[in-house]
mmCIF file with all atom_site columns, C-alpha atoms in Angstrom:
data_model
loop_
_atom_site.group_PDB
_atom_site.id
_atom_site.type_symbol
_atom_site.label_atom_id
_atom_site.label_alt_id
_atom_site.label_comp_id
_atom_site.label_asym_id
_atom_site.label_entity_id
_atom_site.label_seq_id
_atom_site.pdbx_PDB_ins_code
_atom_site.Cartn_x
_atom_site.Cartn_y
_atom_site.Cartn_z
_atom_site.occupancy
_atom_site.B_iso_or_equiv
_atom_site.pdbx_formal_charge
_atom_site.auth_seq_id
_atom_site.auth_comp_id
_atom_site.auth_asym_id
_atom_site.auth_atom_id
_atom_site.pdbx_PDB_model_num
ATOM 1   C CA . UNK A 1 1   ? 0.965   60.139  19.173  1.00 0.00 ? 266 UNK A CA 1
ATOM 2   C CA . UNK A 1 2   ? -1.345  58.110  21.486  1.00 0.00 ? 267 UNK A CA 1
ATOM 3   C CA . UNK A 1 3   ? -3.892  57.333  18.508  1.00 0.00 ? 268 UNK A CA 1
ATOM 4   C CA . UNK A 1 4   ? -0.900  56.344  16.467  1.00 0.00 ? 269 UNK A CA 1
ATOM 5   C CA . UNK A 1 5   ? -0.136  53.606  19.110  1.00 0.00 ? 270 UNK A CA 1
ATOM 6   C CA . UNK A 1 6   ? -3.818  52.667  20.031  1.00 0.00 ? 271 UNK A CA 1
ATOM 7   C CA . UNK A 1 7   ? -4.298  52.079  15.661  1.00 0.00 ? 272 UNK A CA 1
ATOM 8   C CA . UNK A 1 8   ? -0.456  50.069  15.973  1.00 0.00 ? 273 UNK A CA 1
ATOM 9   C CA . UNK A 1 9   ? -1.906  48.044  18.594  1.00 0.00 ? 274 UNK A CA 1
ATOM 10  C CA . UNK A 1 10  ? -5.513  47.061  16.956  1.00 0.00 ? 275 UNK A CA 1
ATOM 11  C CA . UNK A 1 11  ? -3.909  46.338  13.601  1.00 0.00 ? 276 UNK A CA 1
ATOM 12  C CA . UNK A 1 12  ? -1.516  43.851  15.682  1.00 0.00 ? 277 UNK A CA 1
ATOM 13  C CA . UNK A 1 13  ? -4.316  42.344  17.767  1.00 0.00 ? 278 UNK A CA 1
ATOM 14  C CA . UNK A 1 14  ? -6.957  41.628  14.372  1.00 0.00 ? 279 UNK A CA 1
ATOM 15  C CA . UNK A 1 15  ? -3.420  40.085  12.883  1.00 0.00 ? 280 UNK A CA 1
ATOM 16  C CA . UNK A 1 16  ? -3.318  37.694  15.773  1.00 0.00 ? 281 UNK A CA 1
ATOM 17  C CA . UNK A 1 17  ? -7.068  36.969  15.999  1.00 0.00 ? 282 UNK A CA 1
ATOM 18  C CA . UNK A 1 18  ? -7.051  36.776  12.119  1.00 0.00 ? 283 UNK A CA 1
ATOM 19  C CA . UNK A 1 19  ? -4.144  34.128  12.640  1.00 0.00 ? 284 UNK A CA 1
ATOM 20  C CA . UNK A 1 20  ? -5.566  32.120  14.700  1.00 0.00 ? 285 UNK A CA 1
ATOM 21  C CA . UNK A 1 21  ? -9.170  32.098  13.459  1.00 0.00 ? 286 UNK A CA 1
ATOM 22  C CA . UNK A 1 22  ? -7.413  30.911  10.431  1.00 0.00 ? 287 UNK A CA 1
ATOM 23  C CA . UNK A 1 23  ? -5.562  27.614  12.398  1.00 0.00 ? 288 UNK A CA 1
ATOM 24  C CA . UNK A 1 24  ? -8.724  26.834  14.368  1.00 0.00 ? 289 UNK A CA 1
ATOM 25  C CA . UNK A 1 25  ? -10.555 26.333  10.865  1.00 0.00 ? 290 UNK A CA 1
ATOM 26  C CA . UNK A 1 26  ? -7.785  24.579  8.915   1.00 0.00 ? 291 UNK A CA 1
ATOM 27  C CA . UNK A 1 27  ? -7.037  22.317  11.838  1.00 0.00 ? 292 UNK A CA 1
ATOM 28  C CA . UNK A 1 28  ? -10.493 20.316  11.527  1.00 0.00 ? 293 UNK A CA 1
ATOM 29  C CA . UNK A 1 29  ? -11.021 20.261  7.278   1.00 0.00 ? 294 UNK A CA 1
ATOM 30  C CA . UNK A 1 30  ? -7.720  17.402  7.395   1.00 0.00 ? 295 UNK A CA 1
ATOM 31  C CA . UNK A 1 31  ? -9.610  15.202  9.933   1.00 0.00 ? 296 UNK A CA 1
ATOM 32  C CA . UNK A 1 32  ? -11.744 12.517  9.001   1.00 0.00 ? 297 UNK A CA 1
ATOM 33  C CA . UNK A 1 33  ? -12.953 9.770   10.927  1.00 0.00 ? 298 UNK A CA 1
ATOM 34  C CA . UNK A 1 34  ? -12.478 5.894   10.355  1.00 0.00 ? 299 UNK A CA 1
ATOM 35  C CA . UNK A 1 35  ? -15.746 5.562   8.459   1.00 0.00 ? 300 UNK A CA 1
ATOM 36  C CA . UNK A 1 36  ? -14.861 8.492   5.966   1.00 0.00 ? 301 UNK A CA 1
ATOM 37  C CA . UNK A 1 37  ? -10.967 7.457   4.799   1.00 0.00 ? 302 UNK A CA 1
ATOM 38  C CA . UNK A 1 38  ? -10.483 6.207   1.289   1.00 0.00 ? 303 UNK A CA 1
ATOM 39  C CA . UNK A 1 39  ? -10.916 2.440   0.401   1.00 0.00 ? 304 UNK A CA 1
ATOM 40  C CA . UNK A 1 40  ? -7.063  1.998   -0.192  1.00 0.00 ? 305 UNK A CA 1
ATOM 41  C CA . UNK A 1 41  ? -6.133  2.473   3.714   1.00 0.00 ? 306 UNK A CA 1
ATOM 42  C CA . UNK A 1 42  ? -8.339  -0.665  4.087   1.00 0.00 ? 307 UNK A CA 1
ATOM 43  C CA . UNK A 1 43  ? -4.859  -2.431  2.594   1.00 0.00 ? 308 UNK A CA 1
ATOM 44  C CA . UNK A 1 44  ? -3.452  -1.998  5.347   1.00 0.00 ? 309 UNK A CA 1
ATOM 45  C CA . UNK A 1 45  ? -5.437  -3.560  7.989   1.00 0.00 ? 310 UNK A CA 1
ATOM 46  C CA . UNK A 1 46  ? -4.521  -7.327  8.240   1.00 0.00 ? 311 UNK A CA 1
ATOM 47  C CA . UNK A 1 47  ? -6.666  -9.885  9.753   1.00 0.00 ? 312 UNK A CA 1
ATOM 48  C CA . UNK A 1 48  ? -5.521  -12.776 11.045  1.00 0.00 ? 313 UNK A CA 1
ATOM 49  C CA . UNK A 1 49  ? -9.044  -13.818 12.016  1.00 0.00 ? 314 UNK A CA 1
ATOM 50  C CA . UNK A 1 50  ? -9.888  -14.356 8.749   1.00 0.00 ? 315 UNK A CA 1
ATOM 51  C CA . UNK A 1 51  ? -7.068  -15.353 7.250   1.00 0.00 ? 316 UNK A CA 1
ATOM 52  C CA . UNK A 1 52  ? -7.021  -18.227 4.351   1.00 0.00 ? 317 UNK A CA 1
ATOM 53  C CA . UNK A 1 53  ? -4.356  -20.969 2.853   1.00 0.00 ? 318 UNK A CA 1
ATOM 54  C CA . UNK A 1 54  ? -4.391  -21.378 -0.548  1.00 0.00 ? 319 UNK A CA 1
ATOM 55  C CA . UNK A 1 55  ? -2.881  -24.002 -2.761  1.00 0.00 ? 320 UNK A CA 1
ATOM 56  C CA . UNK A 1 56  ? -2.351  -23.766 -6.042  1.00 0.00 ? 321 UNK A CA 1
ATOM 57  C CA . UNK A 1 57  ? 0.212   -22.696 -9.194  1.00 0.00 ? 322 UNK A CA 1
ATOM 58  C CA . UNK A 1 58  ? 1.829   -19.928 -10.543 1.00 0.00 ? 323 UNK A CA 1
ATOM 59  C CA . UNK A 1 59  ? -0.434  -18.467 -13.423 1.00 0.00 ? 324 UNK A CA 1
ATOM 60  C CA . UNK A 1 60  ? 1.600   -15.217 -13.701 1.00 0.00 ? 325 UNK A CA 1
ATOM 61  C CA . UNK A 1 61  ? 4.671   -13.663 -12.177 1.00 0.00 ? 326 UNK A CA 1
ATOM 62  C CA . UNK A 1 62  ? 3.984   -9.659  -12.014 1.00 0.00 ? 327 UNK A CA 1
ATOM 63  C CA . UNK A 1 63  ? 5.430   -6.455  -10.879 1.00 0.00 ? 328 UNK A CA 1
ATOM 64  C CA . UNK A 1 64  ? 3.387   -3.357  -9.346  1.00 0.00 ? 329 UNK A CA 1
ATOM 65  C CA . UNK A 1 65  ? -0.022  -3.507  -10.743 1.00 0.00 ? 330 UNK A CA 1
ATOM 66  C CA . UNK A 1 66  ? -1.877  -0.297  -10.555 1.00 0.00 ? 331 UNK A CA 1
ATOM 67  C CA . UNK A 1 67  ? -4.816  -0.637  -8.741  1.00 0.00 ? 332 UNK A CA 1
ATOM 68  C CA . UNK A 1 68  ? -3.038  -2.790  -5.979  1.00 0.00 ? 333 UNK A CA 1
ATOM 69  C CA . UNK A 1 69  ? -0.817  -2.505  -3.541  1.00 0.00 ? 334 UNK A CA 1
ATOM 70  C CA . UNK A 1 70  ? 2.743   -1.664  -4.959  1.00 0.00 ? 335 UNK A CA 1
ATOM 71  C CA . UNK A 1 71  ? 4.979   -4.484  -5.055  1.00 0.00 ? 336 UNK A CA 1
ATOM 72  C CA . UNK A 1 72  ? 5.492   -7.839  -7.027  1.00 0.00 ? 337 UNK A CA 1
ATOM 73  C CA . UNK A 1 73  ? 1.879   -9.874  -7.528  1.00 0.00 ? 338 UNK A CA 1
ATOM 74  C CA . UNK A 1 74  ? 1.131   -13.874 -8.321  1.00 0.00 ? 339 UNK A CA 1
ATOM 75  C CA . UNK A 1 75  ? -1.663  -14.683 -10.010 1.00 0.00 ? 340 UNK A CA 1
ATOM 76  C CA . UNK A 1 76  ? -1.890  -18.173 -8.660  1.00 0.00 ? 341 UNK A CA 1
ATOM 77  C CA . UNK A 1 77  ? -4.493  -20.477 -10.045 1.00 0.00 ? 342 UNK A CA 1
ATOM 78  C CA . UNK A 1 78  ? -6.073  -22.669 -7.633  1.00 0.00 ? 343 UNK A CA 1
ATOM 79  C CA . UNK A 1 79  ? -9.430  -24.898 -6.852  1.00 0.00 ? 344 UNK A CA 1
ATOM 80  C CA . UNK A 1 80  ? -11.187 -21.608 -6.312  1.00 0.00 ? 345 UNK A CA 1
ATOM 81  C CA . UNK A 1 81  ? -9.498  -19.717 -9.232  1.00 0.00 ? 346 UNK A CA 1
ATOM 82  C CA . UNK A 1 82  ? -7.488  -16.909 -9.521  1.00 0.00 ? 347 UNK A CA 1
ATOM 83  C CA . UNK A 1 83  ? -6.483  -15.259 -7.208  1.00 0.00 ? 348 UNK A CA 1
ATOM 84  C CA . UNK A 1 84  ? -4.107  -12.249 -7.258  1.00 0.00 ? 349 UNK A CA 1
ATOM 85  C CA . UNK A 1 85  ? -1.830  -12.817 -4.366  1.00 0.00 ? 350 UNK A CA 1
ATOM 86  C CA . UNK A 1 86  ? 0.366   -9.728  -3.126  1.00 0.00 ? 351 UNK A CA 1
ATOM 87  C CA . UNK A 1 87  ? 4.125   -10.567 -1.785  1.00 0.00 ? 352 UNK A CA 1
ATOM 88  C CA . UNK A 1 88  ? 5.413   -7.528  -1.844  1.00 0.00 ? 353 UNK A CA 1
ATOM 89  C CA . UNK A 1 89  ? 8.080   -5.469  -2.708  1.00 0.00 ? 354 UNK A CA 1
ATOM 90  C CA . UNK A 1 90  ? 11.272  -7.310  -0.259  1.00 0.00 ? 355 UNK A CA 1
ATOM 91  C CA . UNK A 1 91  ? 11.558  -11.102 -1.784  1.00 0.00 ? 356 UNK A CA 1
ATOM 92  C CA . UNK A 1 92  ? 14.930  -11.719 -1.460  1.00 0.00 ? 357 UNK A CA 1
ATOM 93  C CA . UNK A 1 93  ? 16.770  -12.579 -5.141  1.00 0.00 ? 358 UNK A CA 1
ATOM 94  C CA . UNK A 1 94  ? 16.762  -16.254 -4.840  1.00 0.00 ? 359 UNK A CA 1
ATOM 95  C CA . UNK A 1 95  ? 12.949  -16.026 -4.060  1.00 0.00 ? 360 UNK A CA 1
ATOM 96  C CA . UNK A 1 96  ? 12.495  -13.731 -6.954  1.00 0.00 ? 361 UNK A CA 1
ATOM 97  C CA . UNK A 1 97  ? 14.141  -16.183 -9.327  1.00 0.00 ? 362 UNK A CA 1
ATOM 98  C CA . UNK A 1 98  ? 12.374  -19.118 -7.750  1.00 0.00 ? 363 UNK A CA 1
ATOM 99  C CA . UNK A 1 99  ? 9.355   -18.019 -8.833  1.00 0.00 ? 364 UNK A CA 1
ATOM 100 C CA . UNK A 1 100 ? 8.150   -18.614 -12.498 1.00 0.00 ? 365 UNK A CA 1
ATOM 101 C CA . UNK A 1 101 ? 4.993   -19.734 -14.156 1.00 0.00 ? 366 UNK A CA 1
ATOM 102 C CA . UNK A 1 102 ? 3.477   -23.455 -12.995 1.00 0.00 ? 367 UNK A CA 1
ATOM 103 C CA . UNK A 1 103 ? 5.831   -23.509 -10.196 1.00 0.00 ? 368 UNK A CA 1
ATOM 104 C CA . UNK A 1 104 ? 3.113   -25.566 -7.580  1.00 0.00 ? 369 UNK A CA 1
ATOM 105 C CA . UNK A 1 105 ? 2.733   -22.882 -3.920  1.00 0.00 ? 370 UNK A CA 1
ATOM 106 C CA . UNK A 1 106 ? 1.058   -22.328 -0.897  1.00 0.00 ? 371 UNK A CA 1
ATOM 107 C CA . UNK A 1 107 ? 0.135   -19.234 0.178   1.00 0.00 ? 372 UNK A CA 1
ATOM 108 C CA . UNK A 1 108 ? -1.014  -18.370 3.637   1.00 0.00 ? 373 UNK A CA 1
ATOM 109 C CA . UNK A 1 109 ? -2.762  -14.718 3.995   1.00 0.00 ? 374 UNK A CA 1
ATOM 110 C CA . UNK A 1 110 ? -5.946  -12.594 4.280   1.00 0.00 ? 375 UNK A CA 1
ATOM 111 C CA . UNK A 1 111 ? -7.858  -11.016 1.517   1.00 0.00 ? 376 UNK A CA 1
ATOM 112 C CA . UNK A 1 112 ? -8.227  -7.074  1.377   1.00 0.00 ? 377 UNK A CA 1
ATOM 113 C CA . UNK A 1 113 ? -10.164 -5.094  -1.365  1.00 0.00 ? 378 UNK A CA 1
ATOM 114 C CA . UNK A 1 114 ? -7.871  -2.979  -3.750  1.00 0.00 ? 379 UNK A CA 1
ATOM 115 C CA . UNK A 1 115 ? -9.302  -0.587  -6.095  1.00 0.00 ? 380 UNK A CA 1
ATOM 116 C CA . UNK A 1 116 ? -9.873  -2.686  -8.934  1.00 0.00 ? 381 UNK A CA 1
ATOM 117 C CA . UNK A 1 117 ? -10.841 -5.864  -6.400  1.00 0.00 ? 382 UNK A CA 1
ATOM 118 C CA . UNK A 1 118 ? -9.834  -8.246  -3.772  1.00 0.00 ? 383 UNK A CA 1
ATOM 119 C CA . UNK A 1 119 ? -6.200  -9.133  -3.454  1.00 0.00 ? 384 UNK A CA 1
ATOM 120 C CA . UNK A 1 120 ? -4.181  -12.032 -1.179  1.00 0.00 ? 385 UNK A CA 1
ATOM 121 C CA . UNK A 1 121 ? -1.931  -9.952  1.575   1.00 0.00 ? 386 UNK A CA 1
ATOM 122 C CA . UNK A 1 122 ? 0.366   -12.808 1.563   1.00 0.00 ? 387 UNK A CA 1
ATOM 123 C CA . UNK A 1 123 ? 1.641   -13.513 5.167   1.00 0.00 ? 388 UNK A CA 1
ATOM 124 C CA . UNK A 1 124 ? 3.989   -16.775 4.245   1.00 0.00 ? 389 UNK A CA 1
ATOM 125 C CA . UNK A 1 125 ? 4.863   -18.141 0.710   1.00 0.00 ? 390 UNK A CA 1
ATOM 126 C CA . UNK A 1 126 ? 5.637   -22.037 0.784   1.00 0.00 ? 391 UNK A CA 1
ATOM 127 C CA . UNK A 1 127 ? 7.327   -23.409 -2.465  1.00 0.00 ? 392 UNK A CA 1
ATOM 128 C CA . UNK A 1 128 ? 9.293   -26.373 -3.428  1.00 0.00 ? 393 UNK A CA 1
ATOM 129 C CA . UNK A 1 129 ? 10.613  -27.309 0.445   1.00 0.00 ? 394 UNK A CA 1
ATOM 130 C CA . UNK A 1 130 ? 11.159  -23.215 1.025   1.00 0.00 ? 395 UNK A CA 1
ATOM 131 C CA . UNK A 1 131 ? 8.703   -21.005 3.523   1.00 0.00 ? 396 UNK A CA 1
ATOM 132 C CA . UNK A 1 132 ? 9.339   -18.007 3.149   1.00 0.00 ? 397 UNK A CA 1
ATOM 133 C CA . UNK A 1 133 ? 7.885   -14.799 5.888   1.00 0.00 ? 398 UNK A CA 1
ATOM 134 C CA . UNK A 1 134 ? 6.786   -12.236 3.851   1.00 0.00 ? 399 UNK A CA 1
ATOM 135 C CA . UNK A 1 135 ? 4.567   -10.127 6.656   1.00 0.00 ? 400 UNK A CA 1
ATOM 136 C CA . UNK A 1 136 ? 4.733   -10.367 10.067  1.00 0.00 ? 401 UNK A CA 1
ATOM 137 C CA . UNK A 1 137 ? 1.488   -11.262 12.429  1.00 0.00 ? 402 UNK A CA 1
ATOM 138 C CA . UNK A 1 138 ? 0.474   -7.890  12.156  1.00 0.00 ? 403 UNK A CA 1
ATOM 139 C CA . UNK A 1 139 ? 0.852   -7.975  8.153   1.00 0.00 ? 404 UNK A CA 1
ATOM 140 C CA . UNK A 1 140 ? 3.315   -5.316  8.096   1.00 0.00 ? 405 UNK A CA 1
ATOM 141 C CA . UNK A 1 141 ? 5.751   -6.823  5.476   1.00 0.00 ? 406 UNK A CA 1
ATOM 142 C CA . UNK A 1 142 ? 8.851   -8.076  6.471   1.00 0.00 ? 407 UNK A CA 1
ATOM 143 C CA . UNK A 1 143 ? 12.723  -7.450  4.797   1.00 0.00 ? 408 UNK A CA 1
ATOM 144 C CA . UNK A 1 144 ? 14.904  -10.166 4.210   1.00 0.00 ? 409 UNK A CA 1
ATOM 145 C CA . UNK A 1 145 ? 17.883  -10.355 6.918   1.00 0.00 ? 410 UNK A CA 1
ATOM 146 C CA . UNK A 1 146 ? 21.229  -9.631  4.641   1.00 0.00 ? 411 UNK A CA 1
ATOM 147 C CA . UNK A 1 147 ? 23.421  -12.241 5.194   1.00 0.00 ? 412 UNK A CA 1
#
């Protein structure tokens, strides 16, 4: 009887140990330090120290490109070229259907590297007499207020 309970009670204890041998390893593999995270997280850091107006016209209107951050894209030609300029995925209607091909904009925002290259975050869109917010200071982007 007593080496029935003593063999109960080691099996339990190397179950528990076993347990939690197993969460003390598996608890470090999902950590990674800034230096070691994938390129794409770099979209999401927005620098306003460094961030760049751009005039120029419409080239292209475009939805989610893959490579990029997911959302509607410009590809505005400018003095510098063309530049793929990201205004996201909350344009309200009117803006949507504002914005065609030649249409003449400014676009106020910092570059970020996508997978397949650099891209605009744009911050604020200015076309004919409109500004419109598309990211906030922080470049989180922004929703349009429902009316």
């Amino acid at each position: 009887m007593r080496s029935t309970r003593k063999r109960t009670f080691s099996l339990a204890l190397l179950g528990l140990l076993s347990g939690a041998l197993c969460l003390l390893f598996a608890v470090p593999s999902g950590a990674q330090t800034a230096e070691a995270r994938p390129a794409h997280n770099a979209l999401r850091v927005y620098d306003t120290a460094h961030e760049v107006t751009i005039n120029g016209n419409v080239e292209k209107v475009l939805g989610s490109r893959s490579g990029g951050p997911a959302g509607m894209h410009l590809l505005v030609s400018g003095a510098h070229g063309t530049v793929d300029a990201h205004v996201g995925p909350y344009l309200s209607k009117s803006a949507k259907a504002a914005l065609h091909n030649g249409l003449p904009v400014q676009l106020v925002g910092a570059m970020a590297t996508a997978r397949d290259g650099q891209v605009l975050l744009v911050r604020q869109l200015i076309y004919g007499g409109q500004t419109v917010n598309v990211r906030n200071s922080s470049g989180f982007l922004l929703r349009p207020q429902s009316s």
